[in-house]
PDB file of C-alpha atoms and ligand atoms in Angstrom:
ATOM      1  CA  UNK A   1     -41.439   0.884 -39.504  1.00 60.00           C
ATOM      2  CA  UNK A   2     -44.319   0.180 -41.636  1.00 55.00           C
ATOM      3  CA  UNK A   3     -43.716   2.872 -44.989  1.00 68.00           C
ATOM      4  CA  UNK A   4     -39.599   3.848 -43.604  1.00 87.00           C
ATOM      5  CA  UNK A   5     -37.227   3.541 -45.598  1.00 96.00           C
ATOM      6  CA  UNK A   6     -33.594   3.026 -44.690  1.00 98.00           C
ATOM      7  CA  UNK A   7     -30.695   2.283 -46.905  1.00 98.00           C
ATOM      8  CA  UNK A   8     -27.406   1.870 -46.388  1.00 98.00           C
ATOM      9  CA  UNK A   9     -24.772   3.029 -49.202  1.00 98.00           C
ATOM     10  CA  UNK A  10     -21.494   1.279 -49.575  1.00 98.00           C
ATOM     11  CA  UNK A  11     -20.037  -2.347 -50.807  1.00 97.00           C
ATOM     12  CA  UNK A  12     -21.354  -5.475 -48.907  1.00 96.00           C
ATOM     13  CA  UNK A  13     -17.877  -6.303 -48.248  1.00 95.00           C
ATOM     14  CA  UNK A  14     -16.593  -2.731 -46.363  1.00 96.00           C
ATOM     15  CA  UNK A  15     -16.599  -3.932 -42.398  1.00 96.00           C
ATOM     16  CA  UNK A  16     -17.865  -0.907 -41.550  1.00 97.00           C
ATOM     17  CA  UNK A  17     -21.480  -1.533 -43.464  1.00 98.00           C
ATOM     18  CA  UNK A  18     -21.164  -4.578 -42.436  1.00 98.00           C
ATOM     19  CA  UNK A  19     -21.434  -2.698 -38.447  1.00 98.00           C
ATOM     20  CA  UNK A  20     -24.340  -1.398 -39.754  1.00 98.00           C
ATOM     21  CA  UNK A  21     -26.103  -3.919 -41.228  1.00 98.00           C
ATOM     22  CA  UNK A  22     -25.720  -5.829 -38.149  1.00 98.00           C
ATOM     23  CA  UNK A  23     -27.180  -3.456 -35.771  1.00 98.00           C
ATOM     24  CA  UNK A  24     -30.468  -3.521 -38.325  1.00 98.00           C
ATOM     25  CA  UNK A  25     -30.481  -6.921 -38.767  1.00 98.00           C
ATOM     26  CA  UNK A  26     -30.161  -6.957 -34.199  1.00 97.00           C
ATOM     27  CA  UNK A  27     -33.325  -4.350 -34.119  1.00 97.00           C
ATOM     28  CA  UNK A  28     -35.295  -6.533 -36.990  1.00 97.00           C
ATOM     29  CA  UNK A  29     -35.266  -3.712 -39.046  1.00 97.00           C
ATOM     30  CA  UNK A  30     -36.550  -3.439 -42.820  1.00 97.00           C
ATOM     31  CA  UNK A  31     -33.130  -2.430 -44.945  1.00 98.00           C
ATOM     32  CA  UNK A  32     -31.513  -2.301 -48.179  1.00 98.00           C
ATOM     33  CA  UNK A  33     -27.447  -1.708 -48.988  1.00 98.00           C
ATOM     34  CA  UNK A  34     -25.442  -1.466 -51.736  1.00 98.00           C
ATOM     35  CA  UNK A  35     -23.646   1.041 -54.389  1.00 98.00           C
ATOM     36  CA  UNK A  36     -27.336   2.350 -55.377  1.00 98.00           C
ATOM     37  CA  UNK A  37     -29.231   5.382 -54.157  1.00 97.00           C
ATOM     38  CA  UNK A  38     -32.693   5.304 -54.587  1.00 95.00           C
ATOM     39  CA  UNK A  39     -32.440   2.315 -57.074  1.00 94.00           C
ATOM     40  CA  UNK A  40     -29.731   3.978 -59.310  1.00 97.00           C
ATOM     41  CA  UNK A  41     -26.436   2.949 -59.386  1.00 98.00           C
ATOM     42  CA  UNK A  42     -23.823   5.562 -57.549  1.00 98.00           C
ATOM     43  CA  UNK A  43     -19.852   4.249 -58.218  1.00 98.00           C
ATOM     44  CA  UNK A  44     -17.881   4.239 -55.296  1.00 97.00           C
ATOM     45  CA  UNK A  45     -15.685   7.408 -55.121  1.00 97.00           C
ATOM     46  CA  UNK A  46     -18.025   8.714 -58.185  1.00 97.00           C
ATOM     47  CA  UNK A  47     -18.657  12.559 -58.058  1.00 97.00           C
ATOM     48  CA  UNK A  48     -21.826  12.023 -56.349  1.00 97.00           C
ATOM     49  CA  UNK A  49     -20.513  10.182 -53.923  1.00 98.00           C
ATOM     50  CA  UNK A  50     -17.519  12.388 -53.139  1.00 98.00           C
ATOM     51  CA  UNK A  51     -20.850  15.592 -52.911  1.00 97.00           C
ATOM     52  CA  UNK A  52     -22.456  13.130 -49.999  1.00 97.00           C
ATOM     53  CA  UNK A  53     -19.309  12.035 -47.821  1.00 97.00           C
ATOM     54  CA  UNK A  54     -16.568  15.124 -46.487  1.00 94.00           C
ATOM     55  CA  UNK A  55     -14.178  12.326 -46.460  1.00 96.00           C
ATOM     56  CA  UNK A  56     -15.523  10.569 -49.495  1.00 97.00           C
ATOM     57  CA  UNK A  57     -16.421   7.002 -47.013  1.00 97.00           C
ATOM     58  CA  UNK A  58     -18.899   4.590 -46.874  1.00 98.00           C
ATOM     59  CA  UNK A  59     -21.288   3.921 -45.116  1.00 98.00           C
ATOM     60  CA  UNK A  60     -23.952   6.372 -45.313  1.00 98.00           C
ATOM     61  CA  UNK A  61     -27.090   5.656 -44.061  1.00 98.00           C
ATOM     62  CA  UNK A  62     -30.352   7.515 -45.552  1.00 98.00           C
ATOM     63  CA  UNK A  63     -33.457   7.200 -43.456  1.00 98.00           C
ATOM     64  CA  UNK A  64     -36.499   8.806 -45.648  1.00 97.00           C
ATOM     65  CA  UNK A  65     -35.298  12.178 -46.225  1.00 95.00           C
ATOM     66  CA  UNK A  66     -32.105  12.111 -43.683  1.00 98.00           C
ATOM     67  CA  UNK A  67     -29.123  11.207 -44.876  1.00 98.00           C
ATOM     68  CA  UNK A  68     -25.998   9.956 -42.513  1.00 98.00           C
ATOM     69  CA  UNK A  69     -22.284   9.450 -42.713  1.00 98.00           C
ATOM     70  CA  UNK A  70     -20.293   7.759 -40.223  1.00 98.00           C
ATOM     71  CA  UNK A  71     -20.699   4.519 -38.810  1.00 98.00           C
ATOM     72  CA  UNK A  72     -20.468   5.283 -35.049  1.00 98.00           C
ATOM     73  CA  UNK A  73     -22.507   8.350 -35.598  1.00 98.00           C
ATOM     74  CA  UNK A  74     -25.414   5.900 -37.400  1.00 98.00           C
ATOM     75  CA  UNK A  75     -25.252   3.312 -35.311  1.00 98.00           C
ATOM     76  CA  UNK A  76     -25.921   5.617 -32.619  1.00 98.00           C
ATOM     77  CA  UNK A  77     -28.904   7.066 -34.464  1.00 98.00           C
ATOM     78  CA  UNK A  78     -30.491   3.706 -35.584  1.00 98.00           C
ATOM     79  CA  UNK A  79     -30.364   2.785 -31.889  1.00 98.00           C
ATOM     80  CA  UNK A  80     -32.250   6.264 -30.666  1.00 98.00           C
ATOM     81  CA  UNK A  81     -34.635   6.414 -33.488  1.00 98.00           C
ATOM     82  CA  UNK A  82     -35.399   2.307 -33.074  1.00 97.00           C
ATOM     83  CA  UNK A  83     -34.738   2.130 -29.102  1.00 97.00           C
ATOM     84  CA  UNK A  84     -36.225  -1.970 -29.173  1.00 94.00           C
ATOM     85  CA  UNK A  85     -33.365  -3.890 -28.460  1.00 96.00           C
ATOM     86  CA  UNK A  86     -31.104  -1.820 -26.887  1.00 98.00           C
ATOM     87  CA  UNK A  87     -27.322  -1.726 -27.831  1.00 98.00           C
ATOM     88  CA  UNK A  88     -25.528   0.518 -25.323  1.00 98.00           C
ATOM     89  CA  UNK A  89     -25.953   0.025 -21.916  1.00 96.00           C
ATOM     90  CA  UNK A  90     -28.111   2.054 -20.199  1.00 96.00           C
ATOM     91  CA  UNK A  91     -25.452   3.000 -17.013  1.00 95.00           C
ATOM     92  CA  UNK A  92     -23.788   6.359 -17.529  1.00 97.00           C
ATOM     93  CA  UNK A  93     -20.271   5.314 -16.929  1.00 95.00           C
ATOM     94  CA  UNK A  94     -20.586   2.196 -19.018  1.00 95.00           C
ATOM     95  CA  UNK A  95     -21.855   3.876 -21.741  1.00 96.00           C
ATOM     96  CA  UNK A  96     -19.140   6.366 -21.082  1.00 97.00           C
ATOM     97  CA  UNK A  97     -16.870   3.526 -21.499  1.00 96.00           C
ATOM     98  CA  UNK A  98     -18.860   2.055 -24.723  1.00 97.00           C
ATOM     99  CA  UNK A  99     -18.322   5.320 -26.678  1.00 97.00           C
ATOM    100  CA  UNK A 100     -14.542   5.484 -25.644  1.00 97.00           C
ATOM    101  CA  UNK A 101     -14.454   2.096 -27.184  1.00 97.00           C
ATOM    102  CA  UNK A 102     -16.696   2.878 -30.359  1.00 98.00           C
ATOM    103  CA  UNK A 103     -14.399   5.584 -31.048  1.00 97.00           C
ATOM    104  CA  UNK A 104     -11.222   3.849 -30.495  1.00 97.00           C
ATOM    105  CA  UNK A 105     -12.330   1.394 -32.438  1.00 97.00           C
ATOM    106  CA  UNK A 106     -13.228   3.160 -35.259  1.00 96.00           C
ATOM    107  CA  UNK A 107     -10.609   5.926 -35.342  1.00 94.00           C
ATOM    108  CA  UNK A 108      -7.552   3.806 -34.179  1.00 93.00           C
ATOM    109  CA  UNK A 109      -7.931   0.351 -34.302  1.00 94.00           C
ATOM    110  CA  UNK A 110      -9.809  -1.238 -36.950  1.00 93.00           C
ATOM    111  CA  UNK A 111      -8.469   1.358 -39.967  1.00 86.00           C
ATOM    112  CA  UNK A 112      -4.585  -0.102 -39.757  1.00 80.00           C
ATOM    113  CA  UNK A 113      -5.601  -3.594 -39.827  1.00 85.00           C
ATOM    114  CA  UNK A 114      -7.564  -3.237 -42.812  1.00 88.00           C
ATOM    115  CA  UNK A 115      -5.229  -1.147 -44.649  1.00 83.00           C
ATOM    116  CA  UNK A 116      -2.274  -2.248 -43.496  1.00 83.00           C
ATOM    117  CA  UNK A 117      -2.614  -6.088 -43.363  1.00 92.00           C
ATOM    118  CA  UNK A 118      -6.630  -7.131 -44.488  1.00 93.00           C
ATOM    119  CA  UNK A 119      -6.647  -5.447 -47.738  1.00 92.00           C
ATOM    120  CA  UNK A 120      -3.268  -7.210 -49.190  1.00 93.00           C
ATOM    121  CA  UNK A 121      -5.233 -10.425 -49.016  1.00 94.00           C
ATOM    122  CA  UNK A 122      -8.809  -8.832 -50.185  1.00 92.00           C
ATOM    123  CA  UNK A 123      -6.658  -7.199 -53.119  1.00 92.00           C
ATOM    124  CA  UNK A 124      -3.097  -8.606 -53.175  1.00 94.00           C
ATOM    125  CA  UNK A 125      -1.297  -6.623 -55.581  1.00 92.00           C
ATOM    126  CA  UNK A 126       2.072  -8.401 -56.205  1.00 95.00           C
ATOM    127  CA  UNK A 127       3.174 -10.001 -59.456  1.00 95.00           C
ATOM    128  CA  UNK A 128       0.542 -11.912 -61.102  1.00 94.00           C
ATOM    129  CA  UNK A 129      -2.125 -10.864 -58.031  1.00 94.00           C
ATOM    130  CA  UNK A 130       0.255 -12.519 -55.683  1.00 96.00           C
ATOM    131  CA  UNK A 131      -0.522 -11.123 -51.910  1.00 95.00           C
ATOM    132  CA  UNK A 132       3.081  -9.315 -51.253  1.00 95.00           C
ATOM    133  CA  UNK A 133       4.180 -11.193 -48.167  1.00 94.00           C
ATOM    134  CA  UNK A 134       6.492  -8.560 -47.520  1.00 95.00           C
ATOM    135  CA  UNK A 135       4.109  -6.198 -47.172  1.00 93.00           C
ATOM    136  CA  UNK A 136       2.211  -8.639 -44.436  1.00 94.00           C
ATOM    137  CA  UNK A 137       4.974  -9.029 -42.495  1.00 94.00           C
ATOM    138  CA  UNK A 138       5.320  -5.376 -42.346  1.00 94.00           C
ATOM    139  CA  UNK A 139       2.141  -5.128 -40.959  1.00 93.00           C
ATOM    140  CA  UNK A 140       2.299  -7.983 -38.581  1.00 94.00           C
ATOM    141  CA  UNK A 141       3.756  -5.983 -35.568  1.00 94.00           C
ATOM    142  CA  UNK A 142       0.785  -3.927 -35.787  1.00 93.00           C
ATOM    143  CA  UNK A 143      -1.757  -6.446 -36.316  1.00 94.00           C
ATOM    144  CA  UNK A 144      -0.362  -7.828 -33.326  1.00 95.00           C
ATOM    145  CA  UNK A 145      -0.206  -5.045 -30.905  1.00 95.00           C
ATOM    146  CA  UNK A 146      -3.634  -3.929 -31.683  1.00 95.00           C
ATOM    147  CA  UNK A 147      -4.837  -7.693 -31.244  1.00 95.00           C
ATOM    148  CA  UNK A 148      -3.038  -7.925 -27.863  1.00 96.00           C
ATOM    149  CA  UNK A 149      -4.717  -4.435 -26.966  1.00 96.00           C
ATOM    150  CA  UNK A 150      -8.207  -6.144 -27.751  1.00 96.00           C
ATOM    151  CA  UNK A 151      -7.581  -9.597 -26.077  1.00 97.00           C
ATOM    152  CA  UNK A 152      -5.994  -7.563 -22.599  1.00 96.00           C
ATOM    153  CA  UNK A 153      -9.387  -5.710 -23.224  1.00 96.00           C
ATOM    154  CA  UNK A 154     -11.564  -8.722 -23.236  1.00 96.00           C
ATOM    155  CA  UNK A 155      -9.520 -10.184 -20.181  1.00 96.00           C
ATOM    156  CA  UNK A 156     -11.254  -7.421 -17.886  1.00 94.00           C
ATOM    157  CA  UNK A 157     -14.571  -8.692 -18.735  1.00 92.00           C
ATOM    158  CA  UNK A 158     -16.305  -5.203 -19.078  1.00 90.00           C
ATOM    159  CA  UNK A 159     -16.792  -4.010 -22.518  1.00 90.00           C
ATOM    160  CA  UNK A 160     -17.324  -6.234 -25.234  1.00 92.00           C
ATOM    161  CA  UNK A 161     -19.548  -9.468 -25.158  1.00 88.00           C
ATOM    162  CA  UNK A 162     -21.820  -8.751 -22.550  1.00 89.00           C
ATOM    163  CA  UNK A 163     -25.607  -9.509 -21.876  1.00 90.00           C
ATOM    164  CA  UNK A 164     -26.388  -7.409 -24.674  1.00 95.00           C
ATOM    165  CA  UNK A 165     -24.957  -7.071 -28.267  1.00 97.00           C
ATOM    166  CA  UNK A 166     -23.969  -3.727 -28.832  1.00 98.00           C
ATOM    167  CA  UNK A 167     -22.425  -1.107 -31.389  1.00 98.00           C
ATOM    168  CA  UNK A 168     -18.943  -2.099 -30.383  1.00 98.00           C
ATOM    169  CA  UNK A 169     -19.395  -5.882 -30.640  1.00 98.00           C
ATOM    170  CA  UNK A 170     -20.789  -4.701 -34.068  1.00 98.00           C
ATOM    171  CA  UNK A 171     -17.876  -2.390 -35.084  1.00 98.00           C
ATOM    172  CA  UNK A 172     -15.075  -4.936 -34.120  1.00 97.00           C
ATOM    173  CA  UNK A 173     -16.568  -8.435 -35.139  1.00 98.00           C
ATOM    174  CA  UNK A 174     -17.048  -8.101 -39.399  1.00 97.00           C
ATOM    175  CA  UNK A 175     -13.131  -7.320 -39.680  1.00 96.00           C
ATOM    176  CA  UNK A 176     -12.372 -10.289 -36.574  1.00 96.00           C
ATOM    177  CA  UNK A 177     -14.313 -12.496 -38.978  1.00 97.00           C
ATOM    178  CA  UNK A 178     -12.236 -11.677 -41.805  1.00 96.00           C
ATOM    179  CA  UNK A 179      -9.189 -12.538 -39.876  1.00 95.00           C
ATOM    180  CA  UNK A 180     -10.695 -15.774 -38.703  1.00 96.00           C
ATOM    181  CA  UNK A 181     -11.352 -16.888 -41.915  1.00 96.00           C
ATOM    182  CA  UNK A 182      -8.028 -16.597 -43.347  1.00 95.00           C
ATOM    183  CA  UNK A 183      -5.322 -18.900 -42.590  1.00 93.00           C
ATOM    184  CA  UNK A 184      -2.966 -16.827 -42.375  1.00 93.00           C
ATOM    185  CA  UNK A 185      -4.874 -14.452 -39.270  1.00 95.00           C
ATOM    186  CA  UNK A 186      -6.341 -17.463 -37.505  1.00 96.00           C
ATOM    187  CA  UNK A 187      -2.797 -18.492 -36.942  1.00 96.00           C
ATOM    188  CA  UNK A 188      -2.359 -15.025 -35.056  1.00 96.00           C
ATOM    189  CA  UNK A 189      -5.452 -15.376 -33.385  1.00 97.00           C
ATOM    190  CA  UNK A 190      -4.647 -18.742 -31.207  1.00 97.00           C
ATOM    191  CA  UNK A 191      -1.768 -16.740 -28.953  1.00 97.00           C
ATOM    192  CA  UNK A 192      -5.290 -14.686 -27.860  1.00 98.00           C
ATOM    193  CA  UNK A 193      -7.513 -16.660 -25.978  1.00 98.00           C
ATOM    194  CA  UNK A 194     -10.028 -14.285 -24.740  1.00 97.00           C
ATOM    195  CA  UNK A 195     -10.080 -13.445 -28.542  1.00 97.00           C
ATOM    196  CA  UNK A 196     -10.934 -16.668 -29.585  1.00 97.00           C
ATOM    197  CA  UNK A 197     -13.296 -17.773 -27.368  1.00 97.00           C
ATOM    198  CA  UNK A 198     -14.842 -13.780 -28.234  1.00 97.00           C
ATOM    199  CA  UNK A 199     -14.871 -14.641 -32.174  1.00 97.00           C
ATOM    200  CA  UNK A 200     -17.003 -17.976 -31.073  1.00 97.00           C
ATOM    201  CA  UNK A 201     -19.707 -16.354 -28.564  1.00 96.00           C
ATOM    202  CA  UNK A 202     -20.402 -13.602 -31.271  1.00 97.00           C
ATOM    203  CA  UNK A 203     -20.161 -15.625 -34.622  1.00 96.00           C
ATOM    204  CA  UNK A 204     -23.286 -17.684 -32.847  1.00 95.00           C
ATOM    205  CA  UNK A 205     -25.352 -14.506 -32.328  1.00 95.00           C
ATOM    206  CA  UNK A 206     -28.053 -14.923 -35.004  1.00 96.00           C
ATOM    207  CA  UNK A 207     -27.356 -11.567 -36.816  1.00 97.00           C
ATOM    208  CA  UNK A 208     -23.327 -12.738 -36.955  1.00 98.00           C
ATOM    209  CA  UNK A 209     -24.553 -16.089 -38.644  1.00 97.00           C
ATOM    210  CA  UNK A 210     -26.819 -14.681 -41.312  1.00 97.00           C
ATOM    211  CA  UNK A 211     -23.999 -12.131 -42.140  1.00 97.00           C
ATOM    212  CA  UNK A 212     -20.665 -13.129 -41.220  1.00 97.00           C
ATOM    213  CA  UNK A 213     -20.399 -16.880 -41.604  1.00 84.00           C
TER     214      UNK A 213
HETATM  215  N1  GSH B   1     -14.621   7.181 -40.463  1.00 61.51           N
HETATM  216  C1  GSH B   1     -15.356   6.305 -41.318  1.00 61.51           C
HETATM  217  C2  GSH B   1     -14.443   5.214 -41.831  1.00 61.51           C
HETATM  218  C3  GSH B   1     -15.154   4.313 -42.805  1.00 61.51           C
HETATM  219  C4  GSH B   1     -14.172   3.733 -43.814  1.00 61.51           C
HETATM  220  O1  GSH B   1     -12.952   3.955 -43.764  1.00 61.51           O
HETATM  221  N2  GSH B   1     -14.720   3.018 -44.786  1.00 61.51           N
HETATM  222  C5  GSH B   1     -13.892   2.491 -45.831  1.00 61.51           C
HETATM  223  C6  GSH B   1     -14.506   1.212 -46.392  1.00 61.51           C
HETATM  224  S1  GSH B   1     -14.377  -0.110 -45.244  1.00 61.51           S
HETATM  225  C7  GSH B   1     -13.838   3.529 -46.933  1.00 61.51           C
HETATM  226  O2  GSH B   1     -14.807   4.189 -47.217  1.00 61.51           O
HETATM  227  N3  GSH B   1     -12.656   3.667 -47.539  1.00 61.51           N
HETATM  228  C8  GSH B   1     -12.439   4.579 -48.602  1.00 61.51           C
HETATM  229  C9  GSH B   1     -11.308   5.511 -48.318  1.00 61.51           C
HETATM  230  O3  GSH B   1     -10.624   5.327 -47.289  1.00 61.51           O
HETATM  231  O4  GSH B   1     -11.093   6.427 -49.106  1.00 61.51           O
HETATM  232  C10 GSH B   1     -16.536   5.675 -40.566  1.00 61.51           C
HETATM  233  O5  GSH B   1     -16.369   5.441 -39.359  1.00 61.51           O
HETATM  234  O6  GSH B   1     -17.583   5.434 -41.173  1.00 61.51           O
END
């Protein structure tokens, strides 16, 4: 991709740029990312950012003179437009079954646990920038259910961590990282074995360690 460009708008820290750094960094591809749009800076929820997302979300992706919103949808595109290293499998049903799980876990699963229970530790906003512990326990049943979801998933064996890395080992691992690293959600992770041993295999892959450790 000698004279390409491709940048990716949208905070280092947001998960879901972090998907889509990963699946460049997988495909060795040439990238920038931040809050800037061709070099200037563009606030986060500014006006102009608001006139480039309907929902007013990062990331958007702009590839020369395309421009992108949604993180399944660009991950998807990166991986027809760059089609070296494959991430979706190539079998009909099981990439039937890898876009079920993209979407479920960008529209169901990943949202709640950042808003409900990630982003009172990222941002705690009790008394003197205390997290609200009340607030986490709130959250816990959910953070629970959706973990046990994701652990009965990885018991079958079939979707995530297989022979290759793909978009949804890329959508769920940033915010799994996040709970590893905090006391608090590594706690919760050691009822979910498959989950564990999951958050080990992927935090080796090479992209994982240059982003996410
Ligand atoms: N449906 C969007 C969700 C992305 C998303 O929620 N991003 C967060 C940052 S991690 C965001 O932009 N939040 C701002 C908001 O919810 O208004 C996608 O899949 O790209």
């Amino acid at each position: 991709m000698n004279n390409e460009s491709l940048h990716i708008y949208g905070p280092l820290f947001s998960p879901f740029v972090k998907t889509v750094i990963l699946v460049c960094e997988e495909k060795g591809l040439n990238y920038t990312a931040g809050l800037t749009i061709k070099g200037e800076e563009v606030p986060f929820k500014s006006e102009q950012h608001l006139k480039l997302h309907p929902a007013g979300k990062v990331p958007i992706l702009f590839h020369n003179d395309f421009m992108l919103c949604e993180t399944v949808a660009i991950c998807r595109y990166l991986d027809q437009v760059f089609p070296h290293t494959p991430m979706q499998p190539e079998d009909i049903y099981e990439r039937a079954l890898h876009d079920q799980w993209c979407s479920l876990l960008a529209g169901e699963f990943i949202l709640p646990l950042i808003h409900n229970y990630l982003l009172e530790f990222a941002f705690p906003k009790g008394e003197n920038g205390q997290v609200r512990m009340d607030k986490v326990k709130e959250a816990e049943p959910l953070l629970l259910n959706t973990l046990t979801k994701l652990n009965n998933e990885l018991e079958t064996g079939k979707t995530f961590g297989q022979s290759i890395f793909t978009i949804a080992d890329a959508l769920i691992i940033p915010i799994l990282a996040y709970l590893h690293g905090l006391p608090h959600g590594a706690e919760h992770l050691k009822q979910f074995s498959y989950l564990q041993d999951y958050i080990t295999k992927m935090l080796n892959q090479p992209s994982c360690v240059k982003l996410l450790k």
